[in-house]
Coordinates of C-alpha atoms and ligand atoms in Angstrom, one line a residue:
M414 CA -28.6 -8.0 -29.1
L415 CA -30.8 -10.2 -30.5
A416 CA -33.9 -8.7 -29.5
A417 CA -32.8 -5.7 -31.2
S418 CA -31.9 -6.8 -34.6
L419 CA -35.4 -8.9 -35.0
A420 CA -37.1 -5.6 -34.4
V421 CA -35.4 -4.8 -37.5
T422 CA -36.5 -8.0 -39.6
P423 CA -37.6 -12.2 -38.5
F424 CA -34.3 -13.0 -40.7
A425 CA -32.7 -12.2 -36.7
V426 CA -33.2 -15.5 -36.0
M427 CA -30.5 -16.6 -38.6
S428 CA -28.1 -15.4 -37.0
R429 CA -26.1 -16.5 -33.1
P430 CA -24.4 -13.3 -31.4
V431 CA -22.5 -15.8 -29.1
A432 CA -21.1 -13.1 -25.7
G433 CA -19.2 -14.7 -22.8
V434 CA -16.3 -14.0 -20.8
R435 CA -13.1 -16.2 -20.8
N436 CA -10.8 -16.0 -17.8
N437 CA -11.0 -11.4 -17.2
S438 CA -11.9 -10.7 -21.0
L439 CA -15.3 -10.1 -22.5
I440 CA -16.1 -11.9 -25.6
L441 CA -18.9 -10.7 -28.3
T442 CA -19.8 -12.2 -31.6
L443 CA -21.6 -9.8 -34.1
P444 CA -22.4 -10.8 -37.1
G445 CA -20.1 -10.3 -40.7
S446 CA -22.9 -7.6 -42.3
P447 CA -21.3 -4.2 -41.0
K448 CA -24.9 -3.2 -41.2
G449 CA -25.8 -6.4 -38.8
A450 CA -21.8 -5.1 -36.7
K451 CA -23.0 -1.9 -36.1
E452 CA -26.8 -2.3 -35.2
N453 CA -25.9 -5.7 -32.3
L454 CA -23.3 -3.7 -31.1
Q455 CA -25.2 -0.2 -31.0
S456 CA -28.0 -2.1 -28.5
V457 CA -25.5 -3.2 -26.2
I458 CA -22.3 -0.3 -26.4
K459 CA -24.6 1.2 -23.7
L460 CA -23.7 -1.9 -21.2
L461 CA -20.1 -2.4 -22.4
P462 CA -18.4 -0.1 -19.4
H463 CA -20.1 -2.2 -16.5
A464 CA -19.8 -5.4 -18.1
C465 CA -16.3 -5.0 -18.6
Q466 CA -15.7 -4.0 -14.7
Q467 CA -17.7 -7.0 -14.0
A468 CA -15.9 -9.2 -16.4
A469 CA -12.7 -7.6 -14.5
G470 CA -14.1 -8.8 -11.7
M471 CA -15.1 -5.9 -9.8
D472 CA -16.6 -7.2 -6.9
S473 CA -20.3 -7.2 -7.8
R474 CA -21.6 -6.8 -5.2
T475 CA -20.2 -3.5 -4.6
L476 CA -20.7 -2.9 -8.9
H477 CA -24.3 -2.8 -7.6
V478 CA -24.6 -0.9 -4.5
G479 CA -27.4 1.9 -5.8
G480 CA -29.2 -1.0 -7.5
T481 CA -30.6 -1.4 -10.9
E482 CA -31.8 2.6 -10.9
K483 CA -28.4 3.7 -10.7
L484 CA -26.8 0.7 -13.4
E485 CA -29.4 2.2 -16.0
Q486 CA -28.0 6.3 -15.2
D487 CA -24.7 5.3 -15.3
A488 CA -25.1 3.9 -18.7
G489 CA -27.6 6.2 -19.7
V490 CA -29.5 4.0 -21.2
K491 CA -33.1 5.3 -19.5
A492 CA -31.9 9.5 -18.9
Q493 CA -33.1 11.1 -21.8
T494 CA -30.5 13.8 -22.5
A495 CA -27.3 11.5 -22.5
T496 CA -27.0 11.0 -26.4
P497 CA -24.5 8.0 -26.9
S498 CA -21.6 9.2 -28.1
T499 CA -21.6 11.7 -24.8
A500 CA -22.6 8.7 -22.5
G501 CA -19.9 6.0 -24.7
H502 CA -16.9 8.6 -24.7
H503 CA -17.8 9.7 -21.0
H504 CA -17.5 6.0 -19.3
H505 CA -14.5 5.6 -22.1
H506 CA -12.5 7.8 -19.7
H507 CA -13.8 7.8 -16.2
G508 CA -15.2 4.2 -15.9
H509 CA -18.3 3.7 -13.0
G510 CA -19.5 5.2 -10.7
H511 CA -20.6 9.2 -12.2
G512 CA -22.1 8.9 -16.0
G513 CA -24.6 11.0 -17.8
H514 CA -21.7 14.0 -16.5
A515 CA -19.6 14.9 -20.5
M516 CA -19.6 18.1 -18.8
P517 CA -16.9 19.0 -15.6
R518 CA -18.6 19.0 -12.2
A519 CA -18.8 22.7 -11.0
H520 CA -16.9 22.7 -7.5
T521 CA -19.2 22.9 -5.4
S522 CA -21.5 19.7 -3.9
P523 CA -25.7 20.2 -4.6
E524 CA -25.8 21.4 -0.3
E525 CA -23.3 24.0 -2.3
R526 CA -20.7 22.7 0.3
P527 CA -16.8 23.7 -1.0
M528 CA -15.8 19.8 -3.0
S529 CA -12.8 19.1 -4.4
N530 CA -10.9 19.1 -7.5
D531 CA -12.4 17.7 -10.9
P532 CA -9.2 15.2 -11.6
N533 CA -10.3 16.2 -15.0
A534 CA -10.6 19.3 -15.1
G535 CA -6.7 19.5 -15.5
P536 CA -4.5 21.6 -13.5
T537 CA -5.3 25.2 -15.2
R538 CA -8.6 25.1 -13.8
R539 CA -8.5 22.9 -10.5
Y540 CA -8.2 25.6 -7.9
R541 CA -5.3 27.7 -6.4
E542 CA -6.4 27.6 -2.8
S543 CA -8.0 25.3 -0.7
P544 CA -11.1 25.1 -0.8
Y545 CA -11.4 23.7 2.3
P546 CA -12.3 25.6 5.4
M547 CA -8.8 25.8 7.6
L548 CA -10.0 24.3 11.1
S549 CA -8.4 24.9 14.1
V550 CA -6.9 21.4 15.6
E551 CA -10.1 21.6 18.7
D552 CA -12.9 22.1 15.6
A553 CA -11.1 18.8 14.2
L554 CA -11.5 17.0 17.0
N555 CA -15.2 18.2 17.5
Q556 CA -15.2 16.4 13.7
I557 CA -14.0 13.8 14.5
A558 CA -15.2 12.8 17.8
E559 CA -19.0 13.7 16.0
H560 CA -18.6 11.4 13.1
T561 CA -17.2 8.9 14.1
P562 CA -19.0 5.2 14.6
E563 CA -20.2 4.8 18.2
P564 CA -18.2 1.3 18.9
L565 CA -20.0 -1.5 18.0
I566 CA -20.4 -4.7 20.8
T567 CA -19.0 -8.4 20.6
N568 CA -18.4 -11.4 23.0
A569 CA -15.2 -12.0 24.0
P570 CA -13.4 -15.2 25.8
V571 CA -11.4 -14.0 28.6
D572 CA -8.1 -14.7 28.2
E573 CA -5.0 -12.3 26.9
S574 CA -6.7 -11.1 23.8
L575 CA -8.5 -9.1 26.3
V576 CA -6.1 -7.2 27.4
G577 CA -6.1 -3.1 25.6
S578 CA -10.7 -4.0 25.3
V579 CA -13.4 -1.8 27.1
L580 CA -16.1 -3.3 28.6
A581 CA -19.2 -2.7 27.0
E582 CA -21.1 -4.8 30.3
D583 CA -20.9 -4.9 34.5
V584 CA -19.9 -8.2 35.2
T585 CA -20.7 -9.8 37.9
A586 CA -18.7 -12.3 40.2
R587 CA -20.5 -16.4 39.4
E588 CA -18.5 -17.4 42.0
S589 CA -17.0 -16.2 45.6
V590 CA -13.8 -15.9 45.8
P591 CA -12.6 -17.8 48.1
A592 CA -14.9 -20.2 47.5
F593 CA -14.3 -22.1 50.9
R594 CA -13.1 -20.8 54.6
A595 CA -9.6 -21.1 53.1
S596 CA -6.6 -21.3 55.8
I597 CA -4.3 -18.0 55.1
V598 CA -0.7 -19.4 57.2
D599 CA 0.6 -23.5 58.0
G600 CA 0.0 -23.5 61.3
Y601 CA -2.9 -26.2 63.3
A602 CA -6.7 -25.7 62.6
I603 CA -8.5 -25.5 66.2
I604 CA -11.9 -24.9 67.5
A605 CA -11.3 -21.3 69.9
S606 CA -13.9 -20.2 71.4
K607 CA -15.2 -17.3 74.1
H608 CA -17.6 -20.3 75.1
M609 CA -17.5 -20.9 78.4
M610 CA -17.5 -24.7 77.1
V611 CA -13.8 -24.2 75.2
P612 CA -10.9 -24.7 77.2
S613 CA -7.0 -22.2 76.9
T614 CA -6.0 -22.7 73.6
K615 CA -2.8 -22.9 75.1
G616 CA -2.0 -26.2 76.0
I617 CA -1.1 -29.9 74.1
F618 CA -3.4 -31.2 71.6
P619 CA -3.8 -34.7 69.3
V620 CA -3.4 -33.8 65.7
V621 CA -6.1 -35.9 64.8
S622 CA -6.0 -34.6 60.9
V623 CA -4.1 -32.9 57.7
S624 CA -6.4 -30.5 55.1
H625 CA -3.4 -29.5 52.7
A626 CA -4.2 -27.2 49.8
E627 CA -5.1 -29.0 47.1
A628 CA -8.2 -29.7 45.2
G629 CA -10.9 -32.1 44.7
E630 CA -10.3 -34.0 48.2
D631 CA -13.7 -34.8 50.3
E632 CA -14.7 -32.6 53.4
A633 CA -12.3 -33.5 56.1
E634 CA -14.3 -34.8 59.6
A635 CA -15.1 -32.4 61.2
L636 CA -12.7 -31.6 64.0
N637 CA -13.4 -31.2 67.9
I638 CA -13.0 -29.6 70.8
G639 CA -9.7 -29.8 71.8
E640 CA -8.3 -31.7 68.7
V641 CA -6.0 -29.5 65.7
A642 CA -5.6 -30.7 62.5
R643 CA -2.2 -30.3 60.5
I644 CA -3.0 -27.5 58.1
T645 CA -1.5 -25.3 54.6
T646 CA -1.7 -22.0 53.5
G647 CA -4.7 -21.1 51.2
A648 CA -6.1 -25.1 52.5
P649 CA -10.4 -25.4 53.4
L650 CA -10.1 -25.6 57.2
P651 CA -11.7 -29.0 58.6
P652 CA -15.8 -28.7 59.5
G653 CA -16.2 -27.2 62.4
A654 CA -13.2 -25.2 63.3
T655 CA -12.5 -21.3 63.9
S656 CA -9.0 -21.2 63.5
V657 CA -5.2 -21.1 62.8
V658 CA -2.7 -20.9 65.3
M659 CA 0.8 -20.2 63.2
V660 CA 3.2 -23.1 62.9
E661 CA 5.7 -20.6 64.8
D662 CA 3.9 -20.7 67.7
T663 CA 3.3 -23.6 67.9
V664 CA 6.4 -26.8 69.1
L665 CA 6.2 -30.5 68.0
K666 CA 5.4 -32.5 71.8
S667 CA 5.3 -36.7 70.3
Q668 CA 5.1 -38.2 67.8
T669 CA 3.7 -41.6 65.6
D670 CA 5.8 -45.1 66.0
D671 CA 7.5 -44.5 63.1
G672 CA 8.6 -41.2 63.5
K673 CA 7.0 -39.9 60.3
E674 CA 3.5 -38.1 61.8
E675 CA 3.3 -35.4 64.2
K676 CA 1.1 -37.1 67.6
E677 CA 0.3 -34.5 69.3
I678 CA 1.1 -30.5 69.5
E679 CA 1.4 -28.0 72.3
I680 CA -0.2 -24.9 71.7
L681 CA 2.1 -22.5 73.4
T682 CA -0.5 -19.0 73.0
A683 CA -4.1 -18.7 74.9
D684 CA -5.5 -15.5 73.4
I685 CA -6.3 -16.8 69.8
E686 CA -9.8 -15.6 68.4
P687 CA -12.3 -17.7 66.7
G688 CA -12.4 -16.4 62.8
E689 CA -7.4 -16.1 63.2
N690 CA -6.1 -16.2 60.3
V691 CA -9.3 -18.0 58.4
R692 CA -9.7 -16.1 54.8
E693 CA -13.4 -16.1 55.2
V694 CA -16.0 -16.9 52.5
G695 CA -16.6 -14.7 49.9
S696 CA -14.5 -11.9 52.3
D697 CA -13.0 -11.3 48.9
V698 CA -15.9 -11.0 46.7
Q699 CA -18.7 -12.1 47.0
A700 CA -20.7 -14.3 44.2
G701 CA -22.8 -12.0 42.4
E702 CA -21.2 -8.4 43.2
V703 CA -20.2 -6.7 40.9
V704 CA -16.6 -6.6 39.8
M705 CA -16.5 -4.7 36.8
K706 CA -18.6 -1.7 35.6
R707 CA -19.4 -1.2 31.7
G708 CA -16.4 1.1 30.0
E709 CA -14.4 0.0 32.4
G710 CA -10.9 -1.7 30.0
I711 CA -8.8 -3.8 30.8
T712 CA -5.3 -2.6 31.1
V713 CA -1.8 -4.7 30.5
V714 CA -0.6 -3.9 34.1
G715 CA -3.2 -7.5 34.5
G716 CA -5.7 -6.2 37.7
E717 CA -8.6 -6.5 35.6
F718 CA -7.7 -9.4 33.7
G719 CA -6.9 -11.0 36.6
L720 CA -10.2 -9.8 38.5
L721 CA -12.0 -11.2 35.7
A722 CA -9.7 -15.0 36.6
S723 CA -10.4 -15.3 40.0
V724 CA -14.2 -15.4 40.0
G725 CA -14.6 -17.4 36.9
T726 CA -15.6 -15.0 34.2
Q727 CA -15.7 -17.1 31.3
E728 CA -16.2 -14.6 28.0
V729 CA -17.2 -10.8 28.9
K730 CA -19.5 -8.2 26.3
V731 CA -16.8 -6.0 24.8
Y732 CA -16.1 -2.9 22.2
K733 CA -14.9 -3.9 19.0
K734 CA -12.0 -2.8 18.4
P735 CA -11.4 -1.7 15.1
V736 CA -9.6 -2.8 12.4
V737 CA -7.8 0.1 11.0
G738 CA -6.2 -0.4 6.9
V739 CA -2.9 1.9 5.8
L740 CA -2.4 2.8 2.5
S741 CA 0.7 5.3 0.7
T742 CA 0.3 6.8 -2.2
G743 CA 1.8 8.4 -4.7
D744 CA 3.9 6.9 -7.4
E745 CA 7.2 7.6 -6.5
I746 CA 6.4 5.8 -3.2
I747 CA 8.5 2.1 -4.0
P748 CA 8.0 -0.6 -1.4
H749 CA 11.1 0.7 1.7
D750 CA 12.5 -2.7 1.6
R751 CA 12.9 -2.6 -2.6
A752 CA 17.0 -3.6 -3.1
G753 CA 19.2 -1.5 -5.6
E754 CA 19.8 1.7 -5.6
L755 CA 17.0 4.0 -6.2
R756 CA 16.4 5.7 -9.4
H757 CA 15.6 9.1 -9.8
G758 CA 12.7 10.7 -8.3
E759 CA 11.6 6.9 -6.1
V760 CA 11.2 7.4 -2.1
R761 CA 11.4 4.8 -0.1
D762 CA 8.1 4.7 1.8
T763 CA 8.1 5.8 5.2
N764 CA 4.7 5.7 6.3
R765 CA 3.3 2.9 5.9
P766 CA 5.5 0.8 7.8
T767 CA 5.8 3.9 10.3
L768 CA 2.5 3.7 10.8
L769 CA 1.4 -0.1 11.0
T770 CA 4.1 0.3 14.0
A771 CA 2.4 2.5 15.6
I772 CA -1.7 1.7 15.4
R773 CA -0.3 -2.2 16.7
G774 CA 1.2 -0.4 19.2
S775 CA -1.4 1.4 20.9
G776 CA -3.0 -1.6 20.4
F777 CA -5.0 -2.2 17.0
E778 CA -5.4 -4.8 14.4
A779 CA -3.5 -2.7 11.6
V780 CA -4.0 -4.5 8.0
D781 CA -1.3 -3.4 5.3
L782 CA -3.4 -2.0 2.1
G783 CA -0.1 -1.5 0.5
I784 CA 1.0 1.5 -1.9
A785 CA -1.8 3.1 -4.8
S786 CA -0.1 4.6 -8.0
D787 CA -1.7 8.0 -7.5
K788 CA -4.3 6.6 -11.4
P789 CA -7.6 7.9 -10.3
G790 CA -8.9 4.1 -10.6
A791 CA -6.3 2.7 -9.2
L792 CA -7.1 4.5 -6.0
E793 CA -11.1 4.5 -6.5
Q794 CA -10.3 0.3 -6.2
T795 CA -7.7 0.2 -3.3
L796 CA -9.9 1.7 -0.8
R797 CA -12.8 0.0 -2.5
D798 CA -11.2 -3.5 -2.1
A799 CA -9.7 -1.9 1.4
M800 CA -13.5 -1.3 3.0
R801 CA -14.5 -4.4 2.6
R802 CA -11.8 -5.5 5.2
V803 CA -11.5 -3.0 7.4
D804 CA -13.5 -0.2 9.5
V805 CA -11.3 2.5 9.2
I806 CA -8.7 3.2 6.8
V807 CA -5.5 5.4 7.1
T808 CA -3.8 7.0 3.9
S809 CA -0.7 9.2 3.7
G810 CA 0.3 11.4 0.5
G811 CA -1.7 12.7 -1.9
V812 CA -3.6 15.6 0.3
S813 CA -2.3 18.1 -0.9
M814 CA -2.5 21.3 -3.5
G815 CA -1.4 19.6 -6.4
E816 CA -3.5 17.9 -9.6
L817 CA -2.5 14.4 -8.6
D818 CA -3.5 14.5 -5.5
L819 CA -6.4 12.6 -5.5
L820 CA -7.8 10.8 -2.5
K821 CA -10.0 14.4 -2.0
P822 CA -11.9 14.0 -5.1
T823 CA -11.8 10.2 -4.8
I824 CA -13.6 9.8 -1.4
E825 CA -16.5 12.3 -2.9
R826 CA -17.0 11.7 -6.1
Q827 CA -16.4 7.7 -7.1
L828 CA -17.1 6.5 -3.5
G829 CA -20.0 9.3 -2.4
G830 CA -17.4 10.1 1.3
T831 CA -18.2 13.5 3.1
I832 CA -14.9 15.2 3.7
H833 CA -15.9 16.3 7.1
F834 CA -12.5 17.9 6.8
G835 CA -9.7 19.1 4.2
R836 CA -6.9 21.6 6.2
V837 CA -5.8 22.1 9.8
S838 CA -4.7 24.8 11.5
M839 CA -1.3 23.0 12.2
K840 CA 2.6 22.6 11.9
P841 CA 3.3 19.8 10.7
G842 CA -0.2 18.7 9.5
K843 CA -2.5 21.1 7.5
P844 CA -4.0 19.2 5.0
T845 CA -5.5 16.1 7.3
T846 CA -8.0 15.3 6.3
F847 CA -10.9 13.2 7.6
A848 CA -14.2 11.5 5.8
T849 CA -17.0 9.1 6.2
V850 CA -17.9 7.4 3.6
P851 CA -21.1 4.6 3.5
F852 CA -21.1 1.3 2.7
K853 CA -23.1 -2.1 2.2
S854 CA -22.0 -4.5 4.2
N855 CA -22.2 -8.0 3.1
T856 CA -25.0 -8.8 5.3
G857 CA -26.3 -5.5 3.7
E858 CA -25.9 -3.1 6.4
R859 CA -25.2 0.0 6.4
E860 CA -22.0 1.3 7.2
K861 CA -19.9 4.1 7.8
K862 CA -16.5 3.6 7.3
V863 CA -13.4 6.2 8.4
I864 CA -11.0 7.8 5.9
F865 CA -8.0 9.4 7.0
S866 CA -5.6 11.1 4.7
L867 CA -2.2 12.2 6.7
P868 CA 0.2 14.7 4.6
G869 CA 2.7 12.3 3.0
N870 CA 5.6 13.9 5.0
P871 CA 5.8 11.3 7.3
A872 CA 6.4 13.9 10.2
S873 CA 2.8 15.0 9.1
A874 CA 2.0 11.3 8.9
V875 CA 2.8 10.0 12.6
V876 CA 1.9 13.7 14.3
T877 CA -1.7 13.5 12.7
Y878 CA -1.8 9.9 13.3
H879 CA -1.2 10.8 17.4
L880 CA -3.8 13.9 17.1
F881 CA -6.3 12.9 14.9
V882 CA -6.9 8.8 14.4
L883 CA -6.0 8.0 18.3
P884 CA -8.8 10.0 19.7
S885 CA -11.5 8.1 16.9
L886 CA -10.7 4.4 17.4
H887 CA -10.3 4.6 20.5
K888 CA -14.0 5.8 20.6
M889 CA -15.0 3.1 18.9
S890 CA -13.0 0.7 21.1
G891 CA -15.4 2.7 23.6
I892 CA -12.4 4.0 25.8
S893 CA -12.9 7.0 26.8
P894 CA -11.4 9.6 27.9
V895 CA -9.7 9.8 24.1
G896 CA -6.5 10.5 22.0
L897 CA -2.9 11.2 24.7
P898 CA -2.8 12.5 27.5
K899 CA -1.6 15.7 28.5
V900 CA 1.0 17.4 30.8
K901 CA 3.3 19.7 31.4
V902 CA 6.3 19.7 30.8
M903 CA 9.7 22.0 31.7
L904 CA 11.5 22.8 28.4
E905 CA 15.8 22.2 28.5
Q906 CA 16.3 24.3 25.9
D907 CA 14.6 27.5 23.4
V908 CA 12.4 26.4 21.8
R909 CA 10.9 28.4 18.7
C910 CA 7.1 28.6 17.6
D911 CA 5.1 29.9 14.9
T912 CA 2.3 32.1 15.7
K913 CA -0.2 31.5 13.2
R914 CA -0.8 27.6 13.0
S915 CA -0.8 25.6 16.8
E916 CA 2.6 23.8 16.1
Y917 CA 3.6 20.1 17.0
H918 CA 7.2 19.9 18.2
R919 CA 8.9 16.2 19.0
V920 CA 10.8 16.1 22.4
L921 CA 12.0 13.6 25.0
V922 CA 10.1 13.7 28.1
S923 CA 12.0 12.6 31.1
V924 CA 11.9 12.8 34.8
N925 CA 14.2 15.1 35.8
A926 CA 16.3 14.9 39.4
D927 CA 13.5 16.6 41.1
G928 CA 10.8 13.9 39.8
R929 CA 9.3 16.7 37.2
L930 CA 9.1 16.7 34.0
A931 CA 11.3 18.0 31.8
A932 CA 11.2 17.7 27.5
T933 CA 14.0 18.3 25.3
S934 CA 13.9 18.5 21.5
T935 CA 14.5 15.9 18.6
G936 CA 16.0 18.6 16.7
G937 CA 15.0 19.7 13.0
Q938 CA 11.0 19.6 12.5
R939 CA 11.0 19.3 8.9
S940 CA 7.9 17.6 8.4
S941 CA 9.8 15.6 5.6
R942 CA 12.2 14.6 8.8
I943 CA 11.0 11.3 9.8
G944 CA 13.6 11.4 12.1
S945 CA 12.2 14.4 14.7
F946 CA 10.7 10.9 16.1
K947 CA 13.8 8.9 16.8
G948 CA 13.6 8.9 21.1
A949 CA 10.4 10.7 21.1
N950 CA 8.0 9.9 23.2
G951 CA 6.1 13.5 23.4
L952 CA 4.2 16.2 21.1
L953 CA 4.7 20.5 22.7
C954 CA 1.7 21.8 21.7
L955 CA 4.0 24.7 21.0
P956 CA 1.4 28.8 22.4
T957 CA 0.5 30.6 19.0
T958 CA 1.0 33.2 21.4
Q959 CA 4.9 33.5 21.3
S960 CA 7.8 33.5 19.2
M961 CA 9.5 31.7 21.5
V962 CA 9.4 29.3 24.5
K963 CA 12.2 30.1 27.1
K964 CA 14.6 26.9 28.5
G965 CA 13.4 26.4 32.3
E966 CA 9.8 28.3 31.4
T967 CA 7.0 25.0 31.4
C968 CA 4.6 23.8 28.0
D969 CA 1.8 21.3 28.0
A970 CA 2.9 18.4 25.6
L971 CA 1.1 15.2 25.1
I972 CA 2.5 12.1 25.6
M973 CA 2.8 9.2 22.7
S974 CA 4.9 7.3 24.7
K975 CA 6.3 5.4 27.9
I976 CA 8.5 8.2 30.3
L977 CA 11.7 6.2 31.5
S978 CA 12.7 5.3 34.6
N979 CA 14.9 8.2 36.6
L980 CA 17.1 6.1 37.5
Ligands
LIG1851 P1 1.9 14.0 -1.3 O1 1.4 15.0 -0.2 O2 1.4 13.2 -1.8 O3 2.8 15.4 -2.6 O4 3.4 13.9 -0.7 C1 4.1 15.1 0.1 C2 5.7 13.9 -0.2 O5 5.3 13.4 1.0 C3 6.4 14.0 -0.8 O6 7.3 15.1 -1.3 C4 6.3 12.9 -0.8 O7 7.1 12.6 -2.0 C5 6.4 12.5 0.7 N1 5.6 11.5 0.2 C6 4.5 10.7 0.1 N2 4.3 9.3 1.1 C7 5.5 8.7 1.1 C8 5.5 8.1 2.2 N3 4.6 7.1 2.0 N4 6.6 7.9 2.1 C9 8.1 8.9 2.0 N5 7.2 10.4 1.6 C10 6.1 10.5 1.5
LIG1852 MG1 2.0 12.2 -4.1

């Protein structure tokens, strides 16, 4: 401001404009003369939108992502075409993000791809039919496979948190299992050999030592031919011993004077082989052997975790599991647990708690991003903040054809994202949207965030989570094959099919009397009815080639969770 005034008169040095920030308010002091006030204000007015955003606390890294050039372009301070009045007008309405365009943008991007509605154009100028091509479910899944980022690799300690992870390296055993020659039974260690020097194992032997399964003991003294050592299951064999005789095959012959210890025992079997009842070093796993391969997962069954634990693995490289944020959208949506009666038009948030549960149940970390209002700035800011915290954003609502459906325009126009599909030929779930958004991380790395904008109707949101979000999360975690397992089930009743769009009908899949899988419908399948998921563990994939699948006929079903025991 001072520089601008000095260009008018050197007397400007006499007035000292002051600017500053108090809490979240930007404060400017202007000279008292109307002329001076106007000159000063004009010199900074184009920068005010940016300054206000920063004063309001917007994170400056995000704000400055495009560098000075973009800031100048947005503020219209270098672009020759932008007049002060259009730039000012523009910013008044849109804030930061796409300055210089006072006119509504055309409905195509520079590459002539269809683009989302311009929310500022109003309901009369919105599309009356979605500009996004209708993809088949298969094509939509291909888009997801293509545009989901490759998995990242991280080090993880070998503890319970490993369950559900996939190895990003081959793991070799550090140690042999067992690490010492161990007895398989309780009994007596002896020297048995086909060698001439060693007499029959049948006979009476002095008990010269004891070997218990305990750690840290010095190695026992060597056994001599004609002696035995008492030994417990898992205990190290004394040096020289070749075999162990089960206690059941022996009798006590004499005891020590105090009566507490065995002195001599008699072995009843003559033909004990060398190596009998002995686990040799490395007979389960040899040190240096590959125990698990890259791409293999650690399951809840416990076997893989146990194997890694048994060979002393401390840390492994695994694929980093994505963190998923869940956002509900809509001015009518209220927290599900808000006390009191509903006011007219209010809807309890069903999707957020349901999706958070489903994501965590699928083994991923989920972050609650709350509810975003249908005001454009609110959604943009919420999504920007979310990108700092999570790898994948799952929103619901705001992808229909209403003028308040802001997800697609916000992703494309404000976040500079790419919508890979915005419509799928399926029921429910037609407006499901999948996008990726470029993002610069704290460390300056260029990343790609994934956004799934699911339909608002709760049953649609859950179906499309299982069908589309899950395969993407699987890919990012290195899990293969991705998605839900598909099985054949027999229908317990007639089920009607949509002949245009692939329909996913919620069912309970159970094991019937002859060990086959059978499916029972959960009833009304309207997309608003989340109750269609109550008790459901499967999604029937109904054919579009017929209007009905009859009771007793078989059909494909995707399995979402456990199939319960048939007892
Ligand atoms: P929209 O696509 O935003 O128009 O939403 C479609 C329908 O789903 C509307 O009836 C919304 O009220 C409803 N809806 C959207 N989000 C939620 C939610 N989180 N919980 C329950 N219903 C929702
Ligand atoms: Mg809505």
